[in-house]
Amino acid sequence: MILPGNTLGMLGGGQLGRMFTVAARTLGYRVLVLDPDTGSPAGRMADEHLHAAYGDAWALEQMATRCAVVTTEFENIPADTLRTLAGFIPVRPGAEALERTQDRAREKAMIQSCGLDTAPFRVVTALDEVESAFAAVGGPAILKRAALGYDGKGQIGVDSAQAARDAFDQLGQVPCVLERRLDLEREISVVLARSAEGETLCYPVAENIHRHGILHMSIVPARIPGEMAEAARRAATHLADALDYCGVMAVEFFITTAGELRVNEIAPRPHNSGHYTLDACVTSQFEQQVRAVCGLPFGDTRLLSPVVMVNLLGDLWAGGEPRWAELLDHPGAKLHLYGKSEARPGRKMGHFCVLDDDPEKAIADAETLFAALEPGS
């Protein structure tokens, strides 16, 4: 076990790294963050922030000699960076797990190899492959960049072969995945922790509502049958085992109108839909990440109260500072802001949670509070 007093390395300085840093420092660890952004949210909370590229030799030497273990806060850290560090200290999760989830084509092939269903898809690497891919998948469909796409970025809806060709050209003719758009009943996610020894513990299933491809609201517990929730937990655990994962990860699922459970994608890190754990679970996903990478026993994932989590995007700041008074006046509301210096449309600036014994009241209160935040409302 890596005990308090040691230094933990964090690759990435965004809000997920920030919340990990707070959890680690609360437990008595020191945190060294590597991120090229001099104002990164995690770097501002850490004991030390290395302002350097992820492949910078000097920065990696610092992490290798000063940290007891290194972890990550987003999936697009270069695999070579992880392999370099793994020659000196434990890196959790490892390079192979991130490599298999950094690319949608590799990820979907791995999911299917585990016997789990995805939406029908085809890989597209050249313009002359688009028409046959659309014929195989059918429409309507979504063309997604195989790499570097998130929060609705790098994906375009298409309803014909010509539209798919135009979209492929618009995305720069980089490798893509063409995926059938399914008729959905709802979307859910499972956040779990897995130890280096293979012990796995799941959090309660979240029901997710998106706006413009970005998560807007998570409702916990998800409003789905118990057997569906259990099937999602089993599938997520199976995928974590297949990746030989160590740390906290999430699996997003579609539930179709026909009642089918389909895997959407894997997030090899703590997840936006798991932010509710900060306020509504015995152990947050960020403390659990610390425990997993340090080899500590897992904390209890029990849900203490029904909860609704709502994202706060930079759009809210377009007319000035959001109106916080009503939110802060609500006894069951918990506000979390990420310390980002610039609010931009679509940028995640924070979130809030509403806890209530009555799940439907939590949903209604969350919607009312969100509507009241906009300046001028």
Coordinates of C-alpha atoms in Angstrom, one line a residue:
M1 CA 0.0 0.0 0.0
I2 CA 1.0 3.6 -0.7
L3 CA 0.2 5.4 2.5
P4 CA -0.5 9.1 3.2
G5 CA 2.7 11.2 3.2
N6 CA 3.7 10.0 -0.2
T7 CA 3.4 12.1 -3.4
L8 CA 0.9 11.1 -6.1
G9 CA 1.4 12.1 -9.7
M10 CA -1.5 13.4 -11.8
L11 CA -1.3 13.6 -15.6
G12 CA -3.9 16.2 -16.5
G13 CA -5.0 19.4 -14.8
G14 CA -8.7 19.7 -15.5
Q15 CA -11.6 19.5 -13.1
L16 CA -11.3 15.7 -12.6
G17 CA -7.7 16.2 -11.6
R18 CA -8.7 19.0 -9.3
M19 CA -11.3 16.9 -7.5
F20 CA -8.8 14.0 -7.2
T21 CA -6.2 16.4 -5.8
V22 CA -8.7 17.6 -3.1
A23 CA -9.5 14.0 -2.1
A24 CA -5.8 13.1 -2.0
R25 CA -4.7 16.0 0.0
T26 CA -7.6 15.5 2.4
L27 CA -6.3 12.0 3.0
G28 CA -2.8 13.4 3.7
Y29 CA -1.0 12.8 0.3
R30 CA 1.0 15.3 -1.6
V31 CA 0.0 15.8 -5.3
L32 CA 2.3 16.7 -8.2
V33 CA 0.3 17.7 -11.4
L34 CA 1.7 17.7 -14.9
D35 CA -0.3 19.9 -17.3
P36 CA 0.9 22.4 -19.9
D37 CA -1.8 24.9 -18.9
T38 CA -0.3 27.3 -16.3
G39 CA -3.8 28.0 -14.9
S40 CA -5.1 24.4 -14.8
P41 CA -7.7 23.8 -12.1
A42 CA -5.8 20.8 -10.7
G43 CA -2.5 22.6 -10.7
R44 CA -3.9 25.4 -8.7
M45 CA -4.9 22.9 -5.9
A46 CA -1.9 20.7 -6.0
D47 CA 1.3 20.9 -3.9
E48 CA 3.2 21.5 -7.1
H49 CA 2.3 22.0 -10.8
L50 CA 4.7 21.2 -13.6
H51 CA 3.9 23.4 -16.6
A52 CA 5.2 21.2 -19.4
A53 CA 4.1 19.0 -22.2
Y54 CA 3.1 15.4 -21.4
G55 CA 6.1 14.1 -23.3
D56 CA 8.6 16.6 -21.7
A57 CA 11.7 14.5 -20.6
W58 CA 12.5 16.7 -17.6
A59 CA 8.9 16.7 -16.3
L60 CA 8.7 12.9 -16.7
E61 CA 12.0 12.5 -14.8
Q62 CA 10.5 14.7 -12.0
M63 CA 7.4 12.5 -11.8
A64 CA 9.4 9.3 -11.9
T65 CA 11.7 10.3 -9.1
R66 CA 9.3 12.1 -6.8
C67 CA 6.0 10.2 -7.1
A68 CA 5.0 6.9 -5.6
V69 CA 2.4 6.3 -8.3
V70 CA 1.0 8.1 -11.3
T71 CA -2.6 8.3 -12.5
T72 CA -4.5 10.2 -15.2
E73 CA -7.6 12.4 -15.4
F74 CA -8.4 12.1 -19.1
E75 CA -7.9 9.5 -21.8
N76 CA -5.8 11.3 -24.3
I77 CA -2.5 11.2 -22.5
P78 CA 0.1 9.8 -24.9
A79 CA 0.6 6.1 -24.3
D80 CA 4.3 6.6 -24.7
T81 CA 4.3 8.9 -21.6
L82 CA 2.7 6.2 -19.6
R83 CA 5.1 3.6 -20.8
T84 CA 8.1 5.8 -19.9
L85 CA 6.9 6.4 -16.4
A86 CA 5.9 2.7 -15.9
G87 CA 9.6 1.8 -16.3
F88 CA 10.2 3.5 -12.9
I89 CA 6.9 3.6 -10.9
P90 CA 3.4 2.2 -11.0
V91 CA 1.1 3.8 -13.5
R92 CA -2.6 3.2 -12.9
P93 CA -4.4 2.8 -15.3
G94 CA -1.7 1.5 -17.6
A95 CA -0.8 2.4 -21.2
E96 CA -2.6 -0.5 -22.8
A97 CA -6.0 0.3 -21.1
L98 CA -5.8 3.9 -22.3
E99 CA -4.7 2.9 -25.8
R100 CA -7.7 0.6 -26.3
T101 CA -10.1 3.3 -25.2
Q102 CA -8.5 6.3 -26.9
D103 CA -9.7 5.1 -30.3
R104 CA -13.4 4.4 -30.9
A105 CA -12.7 1.7 -33.5
R106 CA -10.4 -0.2 -31.2
E107 CA -12.8 0.3 -28.3
K108 CA -15.9 -1.0 -30.1
A109 CA -14.0 -4.0 -31.4
M110 CA -12.9 -4.8 -27.9
I111 CA -16.4 -4.4 -26.5
Q112 CA -17.8 -6.8 -29.1
S113 CA -15.0 -9.3 -28.4
C114 CA -16.3 -9.4 -24.8
G115 CA -19.7 -10.5 -26.2
L116 CA -21.4 -7.2 -25.5
D117 CA -23.6 -5.3 -28.0
T118 CA -22.9 -1.9 -29.4
A119 CA -24.8 0.2 -32.0
P120 CA -24.2 -1.1 -35.5
F121 CA -21.0 0.6 -36.9
R122 CA -18.4 0.6 -39.5
V123 CA -14.9 2.0 -39.5
V124 CA -14.2 4.6 -42.2
T125 CA -10.6 5.5 -43.1
A126 CA -10.9 6.8 -46.7
L127 CA -13.6 8.7 -48.7
D128 CA -14.2 5.8 -51.0
E129 CA -15.3 3.7 -47.9
V130 CA -18.1 6.0 -46.9
E131 CA -20.8 4.8 -49.2
S132 CA -20.4 1.1 -48.4
A133 CA -20.2 1.9 -44.7
F134 CA -23.5 3.9 -44.8
A135 CA -25.1 1.1 -46.8
A136 CA -24.1 -1.4 -44.1
V137 CA -25.0 0.7 -41.1
G138 CA -28.1 2.4 -42.5
G139 CA -29.5 5.8 -41.5
P140 CA -29.9 7.9 -39.6
A141 CA -26.4 7.6 -38.4
I142 CA -23.6 9.6 -36.7
L143 CA -20.1 9.9 -38.1
K144 CA -17.6 10.3 -35.2
R145 CA -13.9 10.9 -35.2
A146 CA -12.2 7.7 -34.0
A147 CA -9.9 9.8 -31.7
L148 CA -10.0 13.0 -29.8
G149 CA -13.8 13.5 -29.8
Y150 CA -15.7 14.2 -26.6
D151 CA -18.8 16.2 -25.4
G152 CA -20.4 16.0 -28.8
K153 CA -17.2 17.4 -30.5
G154 CA -15.9 15.6 -33.6
Q155 CA -19.2 14.0 -34.6
I156 CA -21.9 14.9 -37.2
G157 CA -25.3 13.4 -37.7
V158 CA -26.0 12.1 -41.3
D159 CA -29.0 10.7 -43.0
S160 CA -27.7 9.8 -46.5
A161 CA -24.5 8.5 -48.1
Q162 CA -23.8 11.9 -49.5
A163 CA -24.3 13.6 -46.2
A164 CA -21.8 11.0 -44.7
R165 CA -19.3 11.8 -47.4
D166 CA -19.7 15.6 -46.7
A167 CA -19.3 14.9 -43.0
F168 CA -16.2 12.8 -43.5
D169 CA -14.7 15.7 -45.5
Q170 CA -15.7 18.2 -42.9
L171 CA -13.9 16.2 -40.2
G172 CA -10.7 16.3 -42.2
Q173 CA -10.9 12.8 -43.6
V174 CA -9.4 11.4 -40.4
P175 CA -10.3 7.8 -39.3
C176 CA -13.9 7.8 -38.2
V177 CA -16.6 5.4 -37.0
L178 CA -20.0 5.6 -38.7
E179 CA -22.6 4.5 -36.1
R180 CA -26.3 3.8 -36.4
R181 CA -28.5 6.2 -34.4
L182 CA -30.6 4.1 -32.2
D183 CA -34.1 4.7 -30.9
L184 CA -33.5 5.3 -27.3
E185 CA -35.5 4.8 -24.1
R186 CA -32.8 6.4 -22.0
E187 CA -29.0 6.5 -21.4
I188 CA -27.3 5.3 -18.3
S189 CA -23.8 4.9 -16.9
V190 CA -21.9 2.8 -14.4
V191 CA -18.9 4.1 -12.5
L192 CA -16.7 1.5 -10.9
A193 CA -13.4 1.1 -9.2
R194 CA -11.0 -1.8 -9.8
S195 CA -7.9 -2.7 -7.9
A196 CA -4.6 -3.9 -9.3
E197 CA -5.6 -7.4 -7.9
G198 CA -8.9 -7.4 -9.8
E199 CA -11.3 -6.5 -7.0
T200 CA -14.2 -4.4 -8.5
L201 CA -16.8 -2.3 -6.8
C202 CA -19.7 -0.5 -8.7
Y203 CA -21.5 2.7 -7.8
P204 CA -25.3 3.0 -8.2
V205 CA -26.4 3.3 -11.8
A206 CA -26.9 6.9 -13.1
E207 CA -29.6 7.9 -15.6
N208 CA -28.2 10.6 -17.9
I209 CA -29.9 13.4 -19.9
H210 CA -27.8 15.1 -22.6
R211 CA -28.2 18.5 -24.4
H212 CA -26.3 19.1 -27.6
G213 CA -24.1 16.1 -27.0
I214 CA -23.0 17.2 -23.5
L215 CA -24.3 15.7 -20.2
H216 CA -26.9 18.0 -18.7
M217 CA -28.3 16.0 -15.8
S218 CA -27.7 12.7 -14.0
I219 CA -30.4 11.1 -11.9
V220 CA -29.5 8.5 -9.2
P221 CA -30.8 6.0 -8.8
A222 CA -31.6 5.5 -12.5
R223 CA -35.3 5.0 -13.2
I224 CA -34.8 1.5 -14.7
P225 CA -35.7 -2.1 -13.6
G226 CA -33.4 -3.7 -11.1
E227 CA -32.4 -6.5 -13.5
M228 CA -31.4 -3.9 -16.1
A229 CA -29.2 -2.1 -13.6
E230 CA -27.6 -5.4 -12.6
A231 CA -26.9 -6.3 -16.2
A232 CA -25.2 -2.9 -16.7
R233 CA -23.0 -3.5 -13.6
R234 CA -22.0 -7.0 -14.9
A235 CA -21.1 -5.6 -18.3
A236 CA -19.1 -2.8 -16.9
T237 CA -17.2 -5.2 -14.6
H238 CA -16.5 -7.5 -17.5
L239 CA -15.0 -4.6 -19.5
A240 CA -12.9 -3.5 -16.6
D241 CA -11.5 -7.0 -16.3
A242 CA -10.9 -7.2 -20.0
L243 CA -8.8 -4.0 -19.8
D244 CA -7.0 -5.3 -16.7
Y245 CA -7.9 -1.8 -15.4
C246 CA -6.7 -0.2 -12.2
G247 CA -8.4 2.9 -11.0
V248 CA -11.9 4.4 -11.5
M249 CA -13.7 4.2 -14.8
A250 CA -17.1 4.6 -16.3
V251 CA -19.1 2.7 -19.0
E252 CA -21.9 4.5 -20.8
F253 CA -24.9 2.5 -22.1
F254 CA -27.9 3.0 -24.3
I255 CA -31.2 1.4 -23.5
T256 CA -33.3 1.1 -26.7
T257 CA -37.0 1.4 -27.0
A258 CA -37.0 -2.3 -27.6
G259 CA -35.4 -2.9 -24.2
E260 CA -31.9 -3.7 -25.4
L261 CA -28.8 -2.8 -23.4
R262 CA -26.0 -1.5 -25.7
V263 CA -22.6 -0.3 -24.7
N264 CA -21.9 3.3 -25.9
E265 CA -18.4 4.0 -24.8
I266 CA -15.8 3.6 -22.0
A267 CA -14.3 6.4 -20.1
P268 CA -11.0 5.3 -18.5
R269 CA -11.2 7.9 -15.6
P270 CA -13.7 9.3 -13.1
H271 CA -16.8 10.4 -15.0
N272 CA -19.0 13.5 -15.1
S273 CA -22.0 11.3 -14.3
G274 CA -20.3 10.2 -11.1
H275 CA -20.0 13.7 -9.6
Y276 CA -23.1 12.9 -7.5
T277 CA -20.8 10.7 -5.4
L278 CA -19.2 13.7 -3.9
D279 CA -22.4 14.5 -2.0
A280 CA -24.6 11.4 -2.0
C281 CA -22.3 8.4 -1.4
V282 CA -20.3 7.3 1.6
T283 CA -17.1 7.4 -0.6
S284 CA -16.8 9.7 -3.6
Q285 CA -15.4 8.5 -6.9
F286 CA -12.3 10.7 -6.4
E287 CA -11.5 9.3 -3.0
Q288 CA -12.0 5.8 -4.5
Q289 CA -9.6 6.7 -7.3
V290 CA -7.0 7.6 -4.6
R291 CA -7.7 4.3 -2.8
A292 CA -7.5 2.2 -6.0
V293 CA -4.2 3.6 -7.3
C294 CA -2.6 3.5 -3.8
G295 CA -3.7 -0.1 -3.1
L296 CA -5.9 0.8 -0.2
P297 CA -9.1 -1.0 0.7
F298 CA -12.1 0.4 -1.2
G299 CA -14.6 2.7 0.5
D300 CA -18.3 2.0 0.7
T301 CA -20.2 3.0 -2.5
R302 CA -23.6 3.1 -0.8
L303 CA -26.0 5.8 -1.9
L304 CA -27.1 7.9 1.1
S305 CA -29.9 9.8 -0.7
P306 CA -31.5 10.1 -4.1
V307 CA -29.7 12.8 -6.0
V308 CA -29.7 14.8 -9.2
M309 CA -26.5 16.3 -10.6
V310 CA -26.7 19.2 -13.1
N311 CA -23.8 20.5 -15.2
L312 CA -23.0 24.2 -15.3
L313 CA -21.6 25.2 -18.7
G314 CA -19.9 28.4 -19.7
D315 CA -23.1 29.5 -21.6
L316 CA -24.6 30.4 -18.2
W317 CA -22.0 33.2 -17.9
A318 CA -22.9 34.9 -21.2
G319 CA -24.9 37.6 -19.5
G320 CA -22.7 37.9 -16.4
E321 CA -22.2 36.0 -13.2
P322 CA -25.0 33.4 -12.7
R323 CA -27.6 34.1 -10.0
W324 CA -26.3 31.9 -7.2
A325 CA -28.6 33.2 -4.4
E326 CA -31.6 30.8 -4.9
L327 CA -29.4 27.8 -5.4
L328 CA -27.4 28.5 -2.2
D329 CA -30.7 29.1 -0.3
H330 CA -31.8 25.6 -1.0
P331 CA -31.0 23.3 1.9
G332 CA -30.5 20.2 -0.2
A333 CA -28.4 21.8 -3.0
K334 CA -24.6 21.5 -3.2
L335 CA -22.6 23.8 -5.5
H336 CA -19.2 22.8 -7.0
L337 CA -17.2 25.3 -9.1
Y338 CA -14.0 24.3 -10.8
G339 CA -12.0 27.5 -10.6
K340 CA -11.7 28.0 -14.4
S341 CA -10.7 31.5 -15.3
E342 CA -12.6 31.8 -18.6
A343 CA -16.2 30.8 -19.3
R344 CA -16.8 29.6 -22.8
P345 CA -19.9 28.1 -24.4
G346 CA -19.9 24.3 -23.8
R347 CA -17.1 24.5 -21.3
K348 CA -17.8 22.7 -18.0
M349 CA -17.4 25.3 -15.3
G350 CA -19.0 23.4 -12.4
H351 CA -22.0 21.4 -11.3
F352 CA -24.5 21.3 -8.5
C353 CA -26.3 18.4 -6.8
V354 CA -29.8 18.3 -5.2
L355 CA -30.5 15.7 -2.6
D356 CA -34.0 14.7 -1.5
D357 CA -35.6 11.5 -0.2
D358 CA -38.2 12.0 -3.0
P359 CA -36.4 11.5 -6.3
E360 CA -39.1 13.3 -8.3
K361 CA -38.9 16.3 -6.0
A362 CA -35.1 16.3 -6.5
I363 CA -35.6 16.4 -10.2
A364 CA -38.1 19.2 -10.1
D365 CA -36.0 21.3 -7.7
A366 CA -32.9 20.8 -9.8
E367 CA -34.7 22.0 -12.9
T368 CA -36.1 25.0 -11.1
L369 CA -32.8 26.0 -9.6
F370 CA -31.0 25.6 -13.0
A371 CA -33.6 27.8 -14.7
A372 CA -33.1 30.5 -12.0
L373 CA -29.3 30.7 -12.5
E374 CA -29.4 32.5 -15.8
P375 CA -28.8 36.2 -15.3
G376 CA -32.0 38.1 -16.0
S377 CA -34.2 35.2 -15.3

